[in-house]
Amino acid sequence: MAIAVLYIVFGVTDLIIGPNADVGIPVGLTGMTPAELEAEGPSAYRMFDFMTRTNGWSLVMIGWLTAALLWFGFRRNLPWAWWVMWFLPLWTVGIGVFYLVAGLAPAQAPPPPMISAPILGVISAAILLVSAPRFFRRSE
């Protein structure tokens, strides 16, 4: 549940603050801060701002959907909920892959989501593996 709440918090931050919510993303991908991107091309920056806020909304929704799935299915040990929860580690590891595919700006640190997303994916997968026995006990 903590991971679901974390996604909601990250999403709300992106929605409210926009591109300045995580300056490491544009710097890692382009070598430029949000202010430098805006100065270079206001139209392109507007699109970046829109996509940041849209992704923020997506994070909020992923967080709420994950929380609902945990609350209504996983907590009740319903096997379908365990299987569906595997989309969370798959999704988070995929975020890191997107950054690898996009490539980083020379001499820049990796954007924070490139590091944190796979870590959250591994943590989520570990939780699912540890919790598996309670979902698949044989009824007597």
Short mmCIF file of C-alpha atoms in Angstrom, two decimals:
data_model
loop_
_atom_site.label_atom_id
_atom_site.label_comp_id
_atom_site.label_asym_id
_atom_site.label_seq_id
_atom_site.Cartn_x
_atom_site.Cartn_y
_atom_site.Cartn_z
CA MET A 1 0.00 0.00 0.00
CA ALA A 2 2.93 2.32 0.67
CA ILE A 3 4.00 2.05 -2.97
CA ALA A 4 0.49 2.93 -4.12
CA VAL A 5 0.49 6.00 -1.86
CA LEU A 6 3.95 6.93 -3.15
CA TYR A 7 2.66 6.90 -6.75
CA ILE A 8 -0.25 9.12 -5.74
CA VAL A 9 2.09 11.60 -4.04
CA PHE A 10 4.46 11.67 -7.03
CA GLY A 11 1.51 12.15 -9.37
CA VAL A 12 -0.05 14.98 -7.37
CA THR A 13 3.35 16.69 -7.23
CA ASP A 14 3.68 16.46 -11.04
CA LEU A 15 0.13 17.74 -11.48
CA ILE A 16 0.64 20.75 -9.25
CA ILE A 17 4.25 21.70 -9.98
CA GLY A 18 4.71 20.46 -13.55
CA PRO A 19 8.19 20.03 -15.07
CA ASN A 20 9.93 21.57 -12.06
CA ALA A 21 8.64 18.73 -9.85
CA ASP A 22 11.64 16.62 -10.90
CA VAL A 23 14.32 18.67 -12.62
CA GLY A 24 16.47 15.55 -12.91
CA ILE A 25 14.27 14.22 -15.73
CA PRO A 26 14.86 16.97 -18.33
CA VAL A 27 18.48 17.43 -17.23
CA GLY A 28 19.16 13.71 -17.54
CA LEU A 29 17.50 13.43 -20.96
CA THR A 30 18.49 16.74 -22.58
CA GLY A 31 21.15 18.30 -20.38
CA MET A 32 18.86 21.32 -19.89
CA THR A 33 16.77 22.53 -16.97
CA PRO A 34 13.05 23.23 -17.47
CA ALA A 35 13.83 26.99 -17.64
CA GLU A 36 16.44 26.40 -20.35
CA LEU A 37 14.01 24.22 -22.30
CA GLU A 38 11.34 26.91 -22.06
CA ALA A 39 13.77 29.59 -23.28
CA GLU A 40 14.81 27.40 -26.21
CA GLY A 41 11.27 26.71 -27.42
CA PRO A 42 8.10 27.82 -25.63
CA SER A 43 5.89 25.54 -27.75
CA ALA A 44 8.03 22.48 -27.06
CA TYR A 45 8.13 23.40 -23.36
CA ARG A 46 4.33 23.69 -23.34
CA MET A 47 4.14 20.14 -24.68
CA PHE A 48 6.64 18.98 -22.05
CA ASP A 49 4.57 20.67 -19.33
CA PHE A 50 1.40 19.03 -20.66
CA MET A 51 3.03 15.58 -20.77
CA THR A 52 4.46 15.98 -17.25
CA ARG A 53 1.02 16.82 -15.87
CA THR A 54 -0.64 14.05 -17.90
CA ASN A 55 1.88 11.55 -16.57
CA GLY A 56 1.20 12.93 -13.09
CA TRP A 57 -2.49 12.18 -13.55
CA SER A 58 -1.56 8.67 -14.74
CA LEU A 59 0.53 8.14 -11.60
CA VAL A 60 -2.40 9.25 -9.43
CA MET A 61 -4.71 6.81 -11.21
CA ILE A 62 -2.17 3.94 -11.04
CA GLY A 63 -1.81 4.64 -7.32
CA TRP A 64 -5.56 4.60 -6.71
CA LEU A 65 -6.11 1.50 -8.85
CA THR A 66 -3.29 -0.29 -7.04
CA ALA A 67 -4.71 0.73 -3.67
CA ALA A 68 -8.19 -0.46 -4.66
CA LEU A 69 -6.83 -3.76 -5.92
CA LEU A 70 -4.90 -4.26 -2.70
CA TRP A 71 -7.83 -3.27 -0.52
CA PHE A 72 -10.58 -5.24 -2.24
CA GLY A 73 -8.82 -8.29 -3.70
CA PHE A 74 -5.29 -8.80 -2.45
CA ARG A 75 -6.19 -8.28 1.21
CA ARG A 76 -8.86 -10.98 0.86
CA ASN A 77 -6.32 -13.43 -0.61
CA LEU A 78 -8.11 -13.66 -3.94
CA PRO A 79 -5.75 -15.35 -6.43
CA TRP A 80 -6.84 -13.12 -9.33
CA ALA A 81 -5.65 -10.07 -7.37
CA TRP A 82 -2.22 -11.63 -6.90
CA TRP A 83 -1.92 -12.26 -10.64
CA VAL A 84 -3.12 -8.76 -11.56
CA MET A 85 -0.64 -7.19 -9.14
CA TRP A 86 2.19 -8.51 -11.35
CA PHE A 87 1.41 -5.63 -13.71
CA LEU A 88 2.89 -3.23 -11.14
CA PRO A 89 6.47 -4.60 -11.24
CA LEU A 90 6.19 -5.05 -15.01
CA TRP A 91 5.09 -1.42 -15.41
CA THR A 92 7.74 0.00 -13.10
CA VAL A 93 10.61 -1.92 -14.70
CA GLY A 94 9.27 -0.77 -18.07
CA ILE A 95 9.73 2.85 -17.00
CA GLY A 96 13.45 2.25 -16.56
CA VAL A 97 13.59 0.61 -19.99
CA PHE A 98 11.97 3.67 -21.59
CA TYR A 99 14.79 5.84 -20.24
CA LEU A 100 17.38 3.41 -21.60
CA VAL A 101 15.73 3.52 -25.02
CA ALA A 102 15.46 7.33 -24.98
CA GLY A 103 19.10 7.68 -24.01
CA LEU A 104 20.73 10.10 -21.63
CA ALA A 105 22.39 13.42 -22.29
CA PRO A 106 26.19 13.16 -22.24
CA ALA A 107 27.78 13.57 -18.79
CA GLN A 108 24.41 13.73 -17.01
CA ALA A 109 23.21 11.68 -14.08
CA PRO A 110 20.36 9.29 -14.83
CA PRO A 111 16.92 10.76 -14.17
CA PRO A 112 15.56 9.66 -10.75
CA PRO A 113 12.73 7.50 -12.21
CA MET A 114 15.31 5.51 -14.17
CA ILE A 115 16.71 4.36 -10.83
CA SER A 116 13.66 4.38 -8.54
CA ALA A 117 11.19 2.66 -10.88
CA PRO A 118 13.17 -0.59 -11.28
CA ILE A 119 13.85 -0.59 -7.53
CA LEU A 120 10.12 -0.30 -6.82
CA GLY A 121 9.51 -3.02 -9.42
CA VAL A 122 11.92 -5.40 -7.69
CA ILE A 123 10.41 -4.60 -4.27
CA SER A 124 6.90 -5.20 -5.65
CA ALA A 125 7.94 -8.50 -7.23
CA ALA A 126 9.62 -9.62 -3.99
CA ILE A 127 6.46 -8.82 -2.02
CA LEU A 128 4.38 -10.81 -4.50
CA LEU A 129 6.73 -13.79 -4.35
CA VAL A 130 6.79 -13.79 -0.55
CA SER A 131 2.99 -13.49 -0.37
CA ALA A 132 2.31 -16.22 -2.97
CA PRO A 133 1.77 -19.13 -0.55
CA ARG A 134 -1.22 -17.49 1.12
CA PHE A 135 -2.97 -17.16 -2.25
CA PHE A 136 -2.45 -20.72 -3.41
CA ARG A 137 -2.96 -22.87 -0.34
CA ARG A 138 -4.75 -26.10 -1.08
CA SER A 139 -8.15 -26.27 0.51
CA GLU A 140 -8.68 -29.33 2.64
#
